Amino acid sequence: MEEKQLIRSCLQGNEEDFKKIMDVYTPKAMAMAMNILGNRDDAEDACQDAFIRAYLNLARFDQEKSFKNWLYSILYRRCLDQLRRRRRTLVLLKKMQKESPAVLSSKPDPRPGDEGLPSRLLHLLKPKERTVLCLWANEGYTSQEIAEVLRCSASTARVYLFQARRKIKKALDKSDASLQVY
Amino acid sequence: MLRCRFIDLFYTILPLKIWRDFLIRSHIERCSYCQAELASREAAGSLLMTENEVSLEASLWPQVKAGLVSFKDDRAQAVPLLAQKRWRWAAATAGLFIAGLASFWLLKGYRTEDMANGGKSPDRFRINYIKIEDKPAQAYLYQPGESDLIIIWVQKSP
């Protein structure tokens, strides 16, 4: 069945057809979430949440537009929510450690979850830049398409992409140089 | 190359993204030197996780389905609660309205009674004793016409 037909079927209440849509998009969504969050559990949570919201708001989806972009846009927002939640937890942990150091003997990780990023170099990028880079490199998106996902202007997307590419290039050059030294 | 350095400096200085984008479009995207400063799609892609590398141990569908069911249950429970809340608000608003109406009606009756007496009743308003600087003083009351206004004039006794 075609994607549009599946969406129409879901709109009529056939939840099982949404599973077919999910089967197509889950690996892509998981890859994107992993690239942004760097933590498998968080990425799974973000994906689940994104799919639930997508199903519940399917009636609002403009069928003339790309479903993938719409889903990515929801997923991107869920990922940002996960990061915000993580930051709040970190603040709480730090506070707890300050108030009662005996309770928490080990130091909390300054960036919990980020250790799972596919590459250490991605730490240098902000979540927005990671998203843009992922959409550009993995999906071959243009600035206009990236802007649709991020819900910003194409020029803003271009600036994020430029910054991400520049940071990565510098980091790659640096790591190459350090490899040559050793 | 010097121009590229200037562009780079401008890029750092310019605060607005739209101006930065102008520099990107007008120069950086066309200049081979500047392009060499940027990571290629392949280089960037090699750092990222692709869909082929994602190993899904289990489908997300069961959790998503459970999420949808719990959302529907929550919504079903929320509807009667919402109705109850609305009824409570309606009852409280009606009660307040009735109380307001009753107090208005009671006060109106009291005022009518007061007007019937003309507010002139000596039983209602009487000055028994007035002193100025600890000495007895004289008081004069004046009520113009039909009005509720009473003017009190007090002066030292001669």
Short mmCIF file of C-alpha atoms in Angstrom, two decimals:
data_model
loop_
_atom_site.label_atom_id
_atom_site.label_comp_id
_atom_site.label_asym_id
_atom_site.label_seq_id
_atom_site.Cartn_x
_atom_site.Cartn_y
_atom_site.Cartn_z
CA MET A 1 0.00 0.00 0.00
CA GLU A 2 1.18 3.50 -0.77
CA GLU A 3 2.09 5.88 2.05
CA LYS A 4 -0.81 8.21 1.36
CA GLN A 5 -3.25 5.31 1.39
CA LEU A 6 -1.78 4.10 4.67
CA ILE A 7 -2.19 7.57 6.16
CA ARG A 8 -5.81 7.74 5.00
CA SER A 9 -6.42 4.31 6.48
CA CYS A 10 -4.91 5.45 9.81
CA LEU A 11 -7.16 8.49 9.74
CA GLN A 12 -10.10 6.11 9.52
CA GLY A 13 -8.90 4.50 12.74
CA ASN A 14 -6.87 1.54 11.46
CA GLU A 15 -4.05 1.59 13.95
CA GLU A 16 -2.43 -1.49 12.44
CA ASP A 17 -1.64 0.44 9.26
CA PHE A 18 0.34 2.88 11.32
CA LYS A 19 2.62 -0.03 12.21
CA LYS A 20 3.47 -0.35 8.50
CA ILE A 21 4.40 3.33 8.40
CA MET A 22 6.45 2.85 11.55
CA ASP A 23 8.30 -0.11 10.08
CA VAL A 24 9.48 2.11 7.23
CA TYR A 25 10.53 5.08 9.35
CA THR A 26 11.74 3.58 12.64
CA PRO A 27 15.36 2.92 11.55
CA LYS A 28 15.70 6.40 10.05
CA ALA A 29 14.09 8.03 13.08
CA MET A 30 16.24 6.03 15.48
CA ALA A 31 19.41 7.00 13.59
CA MET A 32 18.46 10.65 13.71
CA ALA A 33 17.57 10.50 17.42
CA MET A 34 20.81 8.66 18.21
CA ASN A 35 22.79 11.30 16.35
CA ILE A 36 21.11 14.06 18.32
CA LEU A 37 20.87 12.45 21.74
CA GLY A 38 23.69 9.94 21.75
CA ASN A 39 21.81 7.62 24.06
CA ARG A 40 19.85 4.61 22.90
CA ASP A 41 17.24 4.64 25.66
CA ASP A 42 16.56 8.34 25.21
CA ALA A 43 16.46 7.89 21.44
CA GLU A 44 13.89 5.10 21.79
CA ASP A 45 11.79 7.23 24.13
CA ALA A 46 11.94 10.18 21.74
CA CYS A 47 10.98 7.97 18.79
CA GLN A 48 8.06 6.38 20.64
CA ASP A 49 6.80 9.75 21.72
CA ALA A 50 7.20 11.14 18.22
CA PHE A 51 5.25 8.26 16.67
CA ILE A 52 2.46 8.56 19.25
CA ARG A 53 2.16 12.29 18.59
CA ALA A 54 2.32 11.75 14.86
CA TYR A 55 -0.58 9.27 15.04
CA LEU A 56 -2.66 11.50 17.30
CA ASN A 57 -2.09 14.56 15.12
CA LEU A 58 -2.33 12.81 11.77
CA ALA A 59 -5.48 14.76 10.93
CA ARG A 60 -3.44 17.96 11.00
CA PHE A 61 -0.84 16.64 8.57
CA ASP A 62 -1.01 18.27 5.14
CA GLN A 63 -0.98 15.29 2.78
CA GLU A 64 0.45 17.40 -0.03
CA LYS A 65 3.68 17.71 1.97
CA SER A 66 6.32 15.14 2.88
CA PHE A 67 5.37 12.82 5.72
CA LYS A 68 9.03 12.15 6.45
CA ASN A 69 9.77 15.86 6.99
CA TRP A 70 6.71 16.19 9.22
CA LEU A 71 7.73 13.17 11.29
CA TYR A 72 11.32 14.40 11.56
CA SER A 73 10.03 17.76 12.70
CA ILE A 74 8.07 16.10 15.54
CA LEU A 75 11.02 13.88 16.38
CA TYR A 76 13.41 16.83 16.48
CA ARG A 77 11.18 18.56 19.03
CA ARG A 78 10.92 15.38 21.14
CA CYS A 79 14.72 15.13 21.11
CA LEU A 80 15.05 18.71 22.32
CA ASP A 81 12.57 17.86 25.10
CA GLN A 82 14.70 14.87 26.10
CA LEU A 83 17.78 17.08 26.25
CA ARG A 84 15.93 19.62 28.40
CA ARG A 85 14.82 16.84 30.75
CA ARG A 86 18.38 15.58 30.92
CA ARG A 87 19.65 19.06 31.82
CA ARG A 88 17.06 19.34 34.59
CA THR A 89 18.12 15.96 36.00
CA LEU A 90 21.73 17.08 35.91
CA VAL A 91 20.91 20.27 37.81
CA LEU A 92 19.02 18.21 40.38
CA LEU A 93 21.89 15.77 40.75
CA LYS A 94 24.38 18.59 41.24
CA LYS A 95 22.13 20.19 43.82
CA MET A 96 21.76 16.90 45.67
CA GLN A 97 25.48 16.37 45.64
CA LYS A 98 26.08 19.86 47.00
CA GLU A 99 23.52 19.50 49.77
CA SER A 100 24.31 15.96 50.81
CA PRO A 101 27.59 14.72 49.39
CA ALA A 102 27.24 11.49 51.30
CA VAL A 103 24.19 10.50 49.28
CA LEU A 104 26.03 10.79 45.99
CA SER A 105 29.60 9.76 46.35
CA SER A 106 30.38 9.64 42.64
CA LYS A 107 30.39 12.76 40.51
CA PRO A 108 27.49 13.05 38.07
CA ASP A 109 28.46 12.87 34.44
CA PRO A 110 28.59 16.48 33.16
CA ARG A 111 26.84 15.43 29.96
CA PRO A 112 24.86 12.31 30.80
CA GLY A 113 23.98 10.26 27.78
CA ASP A 114 26.25 12.06 25.34
CA GLU A 115 28.88 9.37 25.72
CA GLY A 116 26.84 7.30 23.26
CA LEU A 117 27.21 9.73 20.38
CA PRO A 118 28.43 7.92 17.26
CA SER A 119 31.59 10.05 17.24
CA ARG A 120 33.38 12.06 19.91
CA LEU A 121 33.64 14.90 17.41
CA LEU A 122 29.87 15.35 17.51
CA HIS A 123 30.25 16.66 21.07
CA LEU A 124 31.56 19.85 19.53
CA LEU A 125 28.23 20.52 17.89
CA LYS A 126 25.05 21.91 19.41
CA PRO A 127 21.96 19.69 19.11
CA LYS A 128 20.59 21.90 16.33
CA GLU A 129 23.84 21.62 14.40
CA ARG A 130 23.89 17.85 14.88
CA THR A 131 20.35 17.65 13.52
CA VAL A 132 21.19 19.78 10.51
CA LEU A 133 24.35 17.82 9.78
CA CYS A 134 22.49 14.53 10.10
CA LEU A 135 19.74 15.62 7.72
CA TRP A 136 22.25 16.98 5.23
CA ALA A 137 24.74 14.12 5.32
CA ASN A 138 22.45 11.14 5.89
CA GLU A 139 19.30 12.22 4.10
CA GLY A 140 20.77 14.55 1.49
CA TYR A 141 18.41 17.33 2.50
CA THR A 142 18.71 20.85 1.11
CA SER A 143 18.64 23.95 3.32
CA GLN A 144 14.98 24.44 2.42
CA GLU A 145 14.06 20.91 3.51
CA ILE A 146 16.12 21.25 6.70
CA ALA A 147 14.30 24.52 7.41
CA GLU A 148 10.97 22.66 7.11
CA VAL A 149 12.07 20.17 9.75
CA LEU A 150 13.53 22.75 12.10
CA ARG A 151 10.67 25.18 11.40
CA CYS A 152 13.04 28.04 10.75
CA SER A 153 14.06 30.03 7.68
CA ALA A 154 16.26 28.51 4.99
CA SER A 155 18.95 31.08 5.73
CA THR A 156 19.05 30.07 9.40
CA ALA A 157 19.34 26.42 8.37
CA ARG A 158 22.20 27.31 6.01
CA VAL A 159 24.03 29.11 8.81
CA TYR A 160 23.65 26.12 11.16
CA LEU A 161 24.88 23.79 8.46
CA PHE A 162 27.85 25.99 7.64
CA GLN A 163 28.84 26.20 11.30
CA ALA A 164 28.49 22.47 11.79
CA ARG A 165 30.55 21.65 8.71
CA ARG A 166 33.25 24.10 9.68
CA LYS A 167 33.52 22.81 13.25
CA ILE A 168 33.70 19.21 12.03
CA LYS A 169 36.32 20.02 9.41
CA LYS A 170 38.50 21.78 12.00
CA ALA A 171 38.12 18.89 14.43
CA LEU A 172 38.93 16.34 11.70
CA ASP A 173 42.02 18.27 10.66
CA LYS A 174 43.13 18.50 14.28
CA SER A 175 42.63 14.80 14.90
CA ASP A 176 44.52 13.97 11.68
CA ALA A 177 47.39 16.20 12.78
CA SER A 178 47.56 14.59 16.22
CA LEU A 179 47.58 11.15 14.58
CA GLN A 180 50.53 12.18 12.43
CA VAL A 181 52.46 13.41 15.48
CA TYR A 182 52.14 10.10 17.33
CA MET B 1 42.62 34.37 0.05
CA LEU B 2 42.84 37.73 1.76
CA ARG B 3 39.27 38.35 0.75
CA CYS B 4 38.29 35.04 2.30
CA ARG B 5 39.89 36.09 5.58
CA PHE B 6 37.92 39.33 5.52
CA ILE B 7 34.75 37.41 4.82
CA ASP B 8 35.56 35.12 7.73
CA LEU B 9 36.10 38.11 9.99
CA PHE B 10 32.82 39.66 8.84
CA TYR B 11 31.06 36.38 9.46
CA THR B 12 32.31 36.37 13.04
CA ILE B 13 31.34 39.99 13.61
CA LEU B 14 27.90 39.97 11.99
CA PRO B 15 25.25 39.28 14.60
CA LEU B 16 22.27 38.38 12.43
CA LYS B 17 21.89 35.01 10.77
CA ILE B 18 20.37 36.60 7.69
CA TRP B 19 23.56 38.65 7.13
CA ARG B 20 25.71 35.60 7.74
CA ASP B 21 23.60 33.71 5.23
CA PHE B 22 24.21 36.48 2.70
CA LEU B 23 27.97 35.96 3.10
CA ILE B 24 27.55 32.21 2.74
CA ARG B 25 25.51 32.54 -0.44
CA SER B 26 27.47 35.37 -1.99
CA HIS B 27 30.95 34.07 -1.33
CA ILE B 28 31.48 30.91 0.69
CA GLU B 29 29.35 28.62 -1.47
CA ARG B 30 31.26 29.72 -4.59
CA CYS B 31 34.77 29.96 -3.26
CA SER B 32 36.87 26.81 -3.50
CA TYR B 33 39.21 27.98 -0.75
CA CYS B 34 36.32 28.51 1.68
CA GLN B 35 34.72 25.23 0.62
CA ALA B 36 37.93 23.46 1.54
CA GLU B 37 37.41 24.69 5.09
CA LEU B 38 34.15 22.80 5.34
CA ALA B 39 33.57 19.12 5.97
CA SER B 40 32.28 17.22 2.94
CA ARG B 41 29.08 15.21 2.99
CA GLU B 42 31.08 11.98 3.07
CA ALA B 43 33.32 13.12 5.92
CA ALA B 44 30.36 14.28 7.97
CA GLY B 45 28.40 11.14 7.13
CA SER B 46 31.24 8.94 8.37
CA LEU B 47 30.81 10.41 11.85
CA LEU B 48 27.08 9.89 11.97
CA MET B 49 25.00 6.83 12.60
CA THR B 50 23.02 5.70 9.57
CA GLU B 51 19.78 3.75 9.46
CA ASN B 52 21.69 0.61 8.43
CA GLU B 53 23.76 0.76 11.61
CA VAL B 54 20.72 0.94 13.88
CA SER B 55 20.02 -2.47 15.33
CA LEU B 56 16.48 -2.69 16.56
CA GLU B 57 16.24 -5.36 19.21
CA ALA B 58 12.47 -5.08 19.28
CA SER B 59 9.86 -3.16 17.37
CA LEU B 60 8.67 0.07 18.93
CA TRP B 61 5.11 -0.74 17.90
CA PRO B 62 4.01 -2.48 21.16
CA GLN B 63 5.06 0.55 23.24
CA VAL B 64 3.50 2.96 20.77
CA LYS B 65 0.28 0.96 20.76
CA ALA B 66 0.26 0.89 24.56
CA GLY B 67 0.86 4.65 24.55
CA LEU B 68 -2.09 5.17 22.22
CA VAL B 69 -4.35 2.98 24.38
CA SER B 70 -3.37 4.79 27.58
CA PHE B 71 -3.92 8.13 25.85
CA LYS B 72 -7.42 7.04 24.82
CA ASP B 73 -8.15 5.81 28.36
CA ASP B 74 -6.90 9.07 29.83
CA ARG B 75 -9.06 11.00 27.41
CA ALA B 76 -12.11 8.84 28.22
CA GLN B 77 -11.56 9.43 31.95
CA ALA B 78 -10.87 13.09 31.42
CA VAL B 79 -14.23 13.73 29.72
CA PRO B 80 -16.50 12.94 32.76
CA LEU B 81 -14.04 14.74 35.03
CA LEU B 82 -14.20 17.74 32.78
CA ALA B 83 -18.00 17.60 32.80
CA GLN B 84 -18.00 17.35 36.61
CA LYS B 85 -15.67 20.31 36.83
CA ARG B 86 -17.89 22.33 34.52
CA TRP B 87 -20.98 21.51 36.59
CA ARG B 88 -19.19 22.56 39.78
CA TRP B 89 -18.21 25.83 38.22
CA ALA B 90 -21.74 26.40 36.94
CA ALA B 91 -23.21 25.65 40.40
CA ALA B 92 -20.73 27.95 42.12
CA THR B 93 -21.39 30.76 39.65
CA ALA B 94 -25.17 30.34 40.00
CA GLY B 95 -24.83 30.34 43.83
CA LEU B 96 -22.80 33.53 43.75
CA PHE B 97 -25.29 35.15 41.39
CA ILE B 98 -28.24 34.22 43.65
CA ALA B 99 -26.39 35.45 46.76
CA GLY B 100 -25.61 38.73 45.00
CA LEU B 101 -29.20 39.14 43.86
CA ALA B 102 -30.54 38.37 47.38
CA SER B 103 -28.19 40.82 49.09
CA PHE B 104 -29.07 43.49 46.54
CA TRP B 105 -32.76 42.90 47.18
CA LEU B 106 -32.32 42.97 50.98
CA LEU B 107 -30.22 46.13 50.90
CA LYS B 108 -32.72 47.75 48.57
CA GLY B 109 -35.51 47.01 51.10
CA TYR B 110 -33.42 48.44 53.91
CA ARG B 111 -32.68 51.58 51.92
CA THR B 112 -36.37 52.01 51.00
CA GLU B 113 -37.29 51.75 54.70
CA ASP B 114 -34.61 54.27 55.50
CA MET B 115 -35.90 56.64 52.82
CA ALA B 116 -39.45 56.25 54.16
CA ASN B 117 -38.24 57.57 57.47
CA GLY B 118 -36.48 60.27 55.53
CA GLY B 119 -33.34 59.61 57.51
CA LYS B 120 -34.66 62.30 59.77
CA SER B 121 -35.56 60.15 62.69
CA PRO B 122 -33.99 61.58 65.80
CA ASP B 123 -33.76 58.00 67.10
CA ARG B 124 -31.43 57.15 64.31
CA PHE B 125 -29.11 60.09 64.41
CA ARG B 126 -28.47 61.99 67.57
CA ILE B 127 -25.44 63.72 68.99
CA ASN B 128 -25.46 63.36 72.74
CA TYR B 129 -22.45 65.26 73.72
CA ILE B 130 -19.71 67.20 71.94
CA LYS B 131 -16.53 68.63 73.36
CA ILE B 132 -13.89 70.95 71.87
CA GLU B 133 -10.63 71.15 73.81
CA ASP B 134 -12.28 69.36 76.71
CA LYS B 135 -15.02 72.00 76.99
CA PRO B 136 -18.65 71.46 76.04
CA ALA B 137 -19.39 72.72 72.55
CA GLN B 138 -22.52 73.50 70.55
CA ALA B 139 -23.59 71.33 67.63
CA TYR B 140 -25.90 72.28 64.79
CA LEU B 141 -27.35 69.73 62.41
CA TYR B 142 -28.53 70.67 58.98
CA GLN B 143 -30.21 68.42 56.48
CA PRO B 144 -31.01 70.10 53.18
CA GLY B 145 -34.47 69.28 51.77
CA GLU B 146 -35.18 65.63 50.97
CA SER B 147 -31.56 64.62 50.74
CA ASP B 148 -29.77 62.03 52.86
CA LEU B 149 -26.99 64.50 53.53
CA ILE B 150 -26.58 65.75 57.10
CA ILE B 151 -24.19 68.61 57.79
CA ILE B 152 -22.85 68.88 61.34
CA TRP B 153 -21.51 72.24 62.50
CA VAL B 154 -19.72 72.32 65.84
CA GLN B 155 -18.47 75.46 67.60
CA LYS B 156 -17.11 76.41 70.96
CA SER B 157 -19.72 77.55 73.41
CA PRO B 158 -19.42 81.26 74.13
#
